[in-house]
Amino acid sequence: IPEYDGHHVALYVGNCQEDFEQAFRNCDLAGVVWVNPRFRDKVTTLEGAKGQKQFRFKDIVDLRTGERVFELEHEIRSVEHHAWPSKP
């Protein structure tokens, strides 16, 4: 697998804000919340994620060992994010 080259995926999480908040808590607990220096959103807390309606992580880890399995940036967005495709 080639080394990480900066590409990423954006995922819209859950059906409501609470689902998004739980996704952040899970990533924070796993220690994978990440700030991409290329972008202005510098989210490191739940309050920041709620304000930006998104957060990022890039390390996919084995939750048992903490070992990084793969590196791919994920931009996790709330369904309340302005770019949500199903927003009226």
Short mmCIF file of N, CA and C in Angstrom, two decimals:
data_model
loop_
_atom_site.label_atom_id
_atom_site.label_comp_id
_atom_site.label_asym_id
_atom_site.label_seq_id
_atom_site.Cartn_x
_atom_site.Cartn_y
_atom_site.Cartn_z
N ILE A 1 0.86 -1.17 0.00
CA ILE A 1 0.00 0.00 0.00
C ILE A 1 0.90 1.24 0.00
N PRO A 2 0.64 2.17 -0.91
CA PRO A 2 1.47 3.38 -0.96
C PRO A 2 1.34 4.20 0.31
N GLU A 3 2.36 5.02 0.59
CA GLU A 3 2.35 5.91 1.73
C GLU A 3 1.22 6.93 1.58
N TYR A 4 0.69 7.41 2.70
CA TYR A 4 -0.39 8.40 2.71
C TYR A 4 -0.01 9.63 1.90
N ASP A 5 -0.88 10.03 0.99
CA ASP A 5 -0.56 11.15 0.10
C ASP A 5 -1.48 12.36 0.29
N GLY A 6 -2.26 12.38 1.34
CA GLY A 6 -3.10 13.54 1.62
C GLY A 6 -4.54 13.41 1.21
N HIS A 7 -4.90 12.39 0.43
CA HIS A 7 -6.31 12.26 0.06
C HIS A 7 -7.12 11.88 1.29
N HIS A 8 -8.43 12.12 1.25
CA HIS A 8 -9.27 11.79 2.40
C HIS A 8 -10.70 11.53 1.97
N VAL A 9 -11.47 10.99 2.91
CA VAL A 9 -12.89 10.75 2.69
C VAL A 9 -13.67 11.60 3.69
N ALA A 10 -14.86 12.02 3.29
CA ALA A 10 -15.77 12.74 4.18
C ALA A 10 -16.98 11.85 4.43
N LEU A 11 -17.30 11.67 5.69
CA LEU A 11 -18.42 10.84 6.09
C LEU A 11 -19.39 11.65 6.94
N TYR A 12 -20.67 11.51 6.65
CA TYR A 12 -21.71 12.14 7.45
C TYR A 12 -22.22 11.09 8.42
N VAL A 13 -22.20 11.43 9.71
CA VAL A 13 -22.44 10.44 10.75
C VAL A 13 -23.80 10.60 11.39
N GLY A 14 -24.53 9.48 11.47
CA GLY A 14 -25.73 9.39 12.28
C GLY A 14 -26.95 10.06 11.72
N ASN A 15 -27.95 10.11 12.59
CA ASN A 15 -29.23 10.72 12.25
C ASN A 15 -29.48 12.02 13.00
N CYS A 16 -28.60 12.31 13.96
CA CYS A 16 -28.81 13.48 14.80
C CYS A 16 -27.49 13.95 15.39
N GLN A 17 -27.52 15.08 16.05
CA GLN A 17 -26.33 15.66 16.65
C GLN A 17 -25.71 14.74 17.69
N GLU A 18 -26.54 14.05 18.48
CA GLU A 18 -26.01 13.15 19.51
C GLU A 18 -25.17 12.03 18.89
N ASP A 19 -25.57 11.51 17.74
CA ASP A 19 -24.77 10.48 17.05
C ASP A 19 -23.40 11.03 16.68
N PHE A 20 -23.37 12.25 16.16
CA PHE A 20 -22.12 12.91 15.80
C PHE A 20 -21.24 13.11 17.03
N GLU A 21 -21.84 13.58 18.11
CA GLU A 21 -21.08 13.81 19.34
C GLU A 21 -20.49 12.50 19.87
N GLN A 22 -21.25 11.41 19.79
CA GLN A 22 -20.74 10.12 20.25
C GLN A 22 -19.59 9.65 19.36
N ALA A 23 -19.68 9.91 18.07
CA ALA A 23 -18.57 9.55 17.17
C ALA A 23 -17.31 10.29 17.58
N PHE A 24 -17.44 11.59 17.92
CA PHE A 24 -16.27 12.34 18.38
C PHE A 24 -15.73 11.74 19.67
N ARG A 25 -16.61 11.46 20.63
CA ARG A 25 -16.15 10.89 21.90
C ARG A 25 -15.40 9.59 21.67
N ASN A 26 -15.90 8.74 20.79
CA ASN A 26 -15.25 7.47 20.50
C ASN A 26 -13.86 7.68 19.92
N CYS A 27 -13.74 8.61 18.97
CA CYS A 27 -12.44 8.89 18.37
C CYS A 27 -11.49 9.52 19.38
N ASP A 28 -12.03 10.39 20.22
CA ASP A 28 -11.21 11.03 21.25
C ASP A 28 -10.70 9.97 22.24
N LEU A 29 -11.56 9.08 22.65
CA LEU A 29 -11.17 8.01 23.56
C LEU A 29 -10.09 7.12 22.96
N ALA A 30 -10.19 6.87 21.65
CA ALA A 30 -9.18 6.06 20.95
C ALA A 30 -7.89 6.83 20.69
N GLY A 31 -7.93 8.15 20.93
CA GLY A 31 -6.74 8.98 20.73
C GLY A 31 -6.39 9.25 19.29
N VAL A 32 -7.41 9.27 18.43
CA VAL A 32 -7.13 9.44 17.00
C VAL A 32 -7.60 10.78 16.42
N VAL A 33 -8.24 11.64 17.21
CA VAL A 33 -8.66 12.95 16.70
C VAL A 33 -7.40 13.67 16.20
N TRP A 34 -7.50 14.25 15.02
CA TRP A 34 -6.32 14.81 14.35
C TRP A 34 -6.65 16.14 13.70
N VAL A 35 -5.70 17.04 13.68
CA VAL A 35 -5.84 18.33 13.00
C VAL A 35 -4.97 18.31 11.76
N ASN A 36 -5.60 18.54 10.61
CA ASN A 36 -4.85 18.64 9.36
C ASN A 36 -4.40 20.09 9.19
N PRO A 37 -3.10 20.33 9.18
CA PRO A 37 -2.62 21.71 9.10
C PRO A 37 -2.97 22.43 7.80
N ARG A 38 -3.44 21.69 6.79
CA ARG A 38 -3.80 22.32 5.51
C ARG A 38 -5.12 23.07 5.58
N PHE A 39 -5.92 22.82 6.62
CA PHE A 39 -7.26 23.40 6.71
C PHE A 39 -7.38 24.31 7.93
N ARG A 40 -8.36 25.21 7.89
CA ARG A 40 -8.55 26.17 8.98
C ARG A 40 -9.20 25.56 10.22
N ASP A 41 -10.01 24.51 10.05
CA ASP A 41 -10.67 23.93 11.22
C ASP A 41 -9.64 23.17 12.06
N LYS A 42 -9.45 23.63 13.28
CA LYS A 42 -8.45 23.06 14.20
C LYS A 42 -9.16 22.41 15.37
N VAL A 43 -9.95 21.39 15.09
CA VAL A 43 -10.81 20.79 16.10
C VAL A 43 -10.05 19.75 16.93
N THR A 44 -10.05 19.97 18.24
CA THR A 44 -9.42 19.02 19.17
C THR A 44 -10.33 18.68 20.34
N THR A 45 -11.49 19.33 20.42
CA THR A 45 -12.42 19.12 21.53
C THR A 45 -13.82 18.88 20.99
N LEU A 46 -14.68 18.36 21.85
CA LEU A 46 -16.08 18.17 21.47
C LEU A 46 -16.73 19.51 21.16
N GLU A 47 -16.43 20.53 21.96
CA GLU A 47 -17.01 21.86 21.69
C GLU A 47 -16.56 22.37 20.32
N GLY A 48 -15.31 22.16 19.97
CA GLY A 48 -14.83 22.57 18.66
C GLY A 48 -15.51 21.80 17.55
N ALA A 49 -15.69 20.51 17.74
CA ALA A 49 -16.37 19.68 16.74
C ALA A 49 -17.81 20.13 16.55
N LYS A 50 -18.48 20.44 17.67
CA LYS A 50 -19.86 20.91 17.58
C LYS A 50 -19.92 22.24 16.83
N GLY A 51 -18.96 23.11 17.09
CA GLY A 51 -18.94 24.42 16.43
C GLY A 51 -18.67 24.33 14.94
N GLN A 52 -17.73 23.49 14.56
CA GLN A 52 -17.37 23.32 13.14
C GLN A 52 -18.28 22.33 12.43
N LYS A 53 -19.01 21.53 13.23
CA LYS A 53 -19.87 20.46 12.71
C LYS A 53 -19.06 19.40 11.96
N GLN A 54 -17.79 19.29 12.35
CA GLN A 54 -16.92 18.26 11.77
C GLN A 54 -15.65 18.12 12.61
N PHE A 55 -14.99 17.00 12.43
CA PHE A 55 -13.67 16.77 13.01
C PHE A 55 -12.96 15.76 12.12
N ARG A 56 -11.69 15.53 12.39
CA ARG A 56 -10.89 14.65 11.53
C ARG A 56 -10.12 13.63 12.36
N PHE A 57 -9.87 12.50 11.71
CA PHE A 57 -8.88 11.55 12.21
C PHE A 57 -8.22 10.91 11.01
N LYS A 58 -7.00 10.39 11.17
CA LYS A 58 -6.34 9.76 10.03
C LYS A 58 -5.76 8.40 10.34
N ASP A 59 -5.61 8.07 11.60
CA ASP A 59 -5.06 6.76 11.93
C ASP A 59 -6.17 5.78 12.25
N ILE A 60 -6.19 4.69 11.51
CA ILE A 60 -7.09 3.58 11.82
C ILE A 60 -6.29 2.64 12.70
N VAL A 61 -6.77 2.44 13.92
CA VAL A 61 -6.00 1.68 14.89
C VAL A 61 -6.73 0.42 15.33
N ASP A 62 -5.94 -0.54 15.75
CA ASP A 62 -6.46 -1.75 16.39
C ASP A 62 -6.82 -1.33 17.82
N LEU A 63 -8.09 -1.38 18.17
CA LEU A 63 -8.51 -0.89 19.48
C LEU A 63 -7.98 -1.74 20.63
N ARG A 64 -7.60 -2.97 20.35
CA ARG A 64 -7.03 -3.82 21.41
C ARG A 64 -5.58 -3.46 21.71
N THR A 65 -4.82 -3.15 20.67
CA THR A 65 -3.38 -2.92 20.86
C THR A 65 -2.98 -1.45 20.73
N GLY A 66 -3.83 -0.63 20.11
CA GLY A 66 -3.48 0.76 19.86
C GLY A 66 -2.56 0.93 18.66
N GLU A 67 -2.21 -0.17 18.02
CA GLU A 67 -1.31 -0.13 16.87
C GLU A 67 -2.02 0.44 15.64
N ARG A 68 -1.33 1.34 14.93
CA ARG A 68 -1.90 1.89 13.69
C ARG A 68 -1.90 0.80 12.63
N VAL A 69 -3.07 0.60 12.03
CA VAL A 69 -3.24 -0.41 11.00
C VAL A 69 -3.15 0.21 9.61
N PHE A 70 -3.69 1.43 9.49
CA PHE A 70 -3.72 2.10 8.18
C PHE A 70 -3.85 3.59 8.41
N GLU A 71 -3.38 4.36 7.47
CA GLU A 71 -3.46 5.82 7.56
C GLU A 71 -4.27 6.35 6.39
N LEU A 72 -5.41 6.96 6.70
CA LEU A 72 -6.27 7.59 5.70
C LEU A 72 -7.11 8.64 6.42
N GLU A 73 -7.00 9.87 5.99
CA GLU A 73 -7.74 10.94 6.66
C GLU A 73 -9.23 10.77 6.46
N HIS A 74 -9.96 10.88 7.56
CA HIS A 74 -11.42 10.85 7.57
C HIS A 74 -11.90 12.21 8.08
N GLU A 75 -12.76 12.84 7.35
CA GLU A 75 -13.40 14.08 7.78
C GLU A 75 -14.81 13.68 8.19
N ILE A 76 -15.07 13.69 9.47
CA ILE A 76 -16.36 13.23 10.00
C ILE A 76 -17.24 14.45 10.18
N ARG A 77 -18.39 14.42 9.53
CA ARG A 77 -19.29 15.58 9.55
C ARG A 77 -20.63 15.23 10.16
N SER A 78 -21.20 16.21 10.83
CA SER A 78 -22.56 16.11 11.37
C SER A 78 -23.55 16.24 10.22
N VAL A 79 -24.72 15.64 10.39
CA VAL A 79 -25.76 15.83 9.38
C VAL A 79 -26.27 17.28 9.40
N GLU A 80 -25.81 18.06 10.36
CA GLU A 80 -26.14 19.49 10.40
C GLU A 80 -25.10 20.34 9.68
N HIS A 81 -24.07 19.72 9.12
CA HIS A 81 -23.03 20.43 8.37
C HIS A 81 -23.65 21.06 7.13
N HIS A 82 -23.18 22.25 6.75
CA HIS A 82 -23.76 22.98 5.61
C HIS A 82 -23.65 22.23 4.29
N ALA A 83 -22.72 21.29 4.16
CA ALA A 83 -22.54 20.56 2.91
C ALA A 83 -23.31 19.23 2.86
N TRP A 84 -24.08 18.93 3.90
CA TRP A 84 -24.86 17.69 3.93
C TRP A 84 -25.76 17.63 2.69
N PRO A 85 -25.58 16.58 1.86
CA PRO A 85 -26.30 16.52 0.58
C PRO A 85 -27.82 16.47 0.69
N SER A 86 -28.35 15.98 1.80
CA SER A 86 -29.80 15.86 1.94
C SER A 86 -30.43 17.05 2.65
N LYS A 87 -29.64 18.09 2.90
CA LYS A 87 -30.17 19.27 3.59
C LYS A 87 -31.08 20.03 2.63
N PRO A 88 -32.26 20.42 3.13
CA PRO A 88 -33.22 21.13 2.26
C PRO A 88 -32.71 22.51 1.82
#
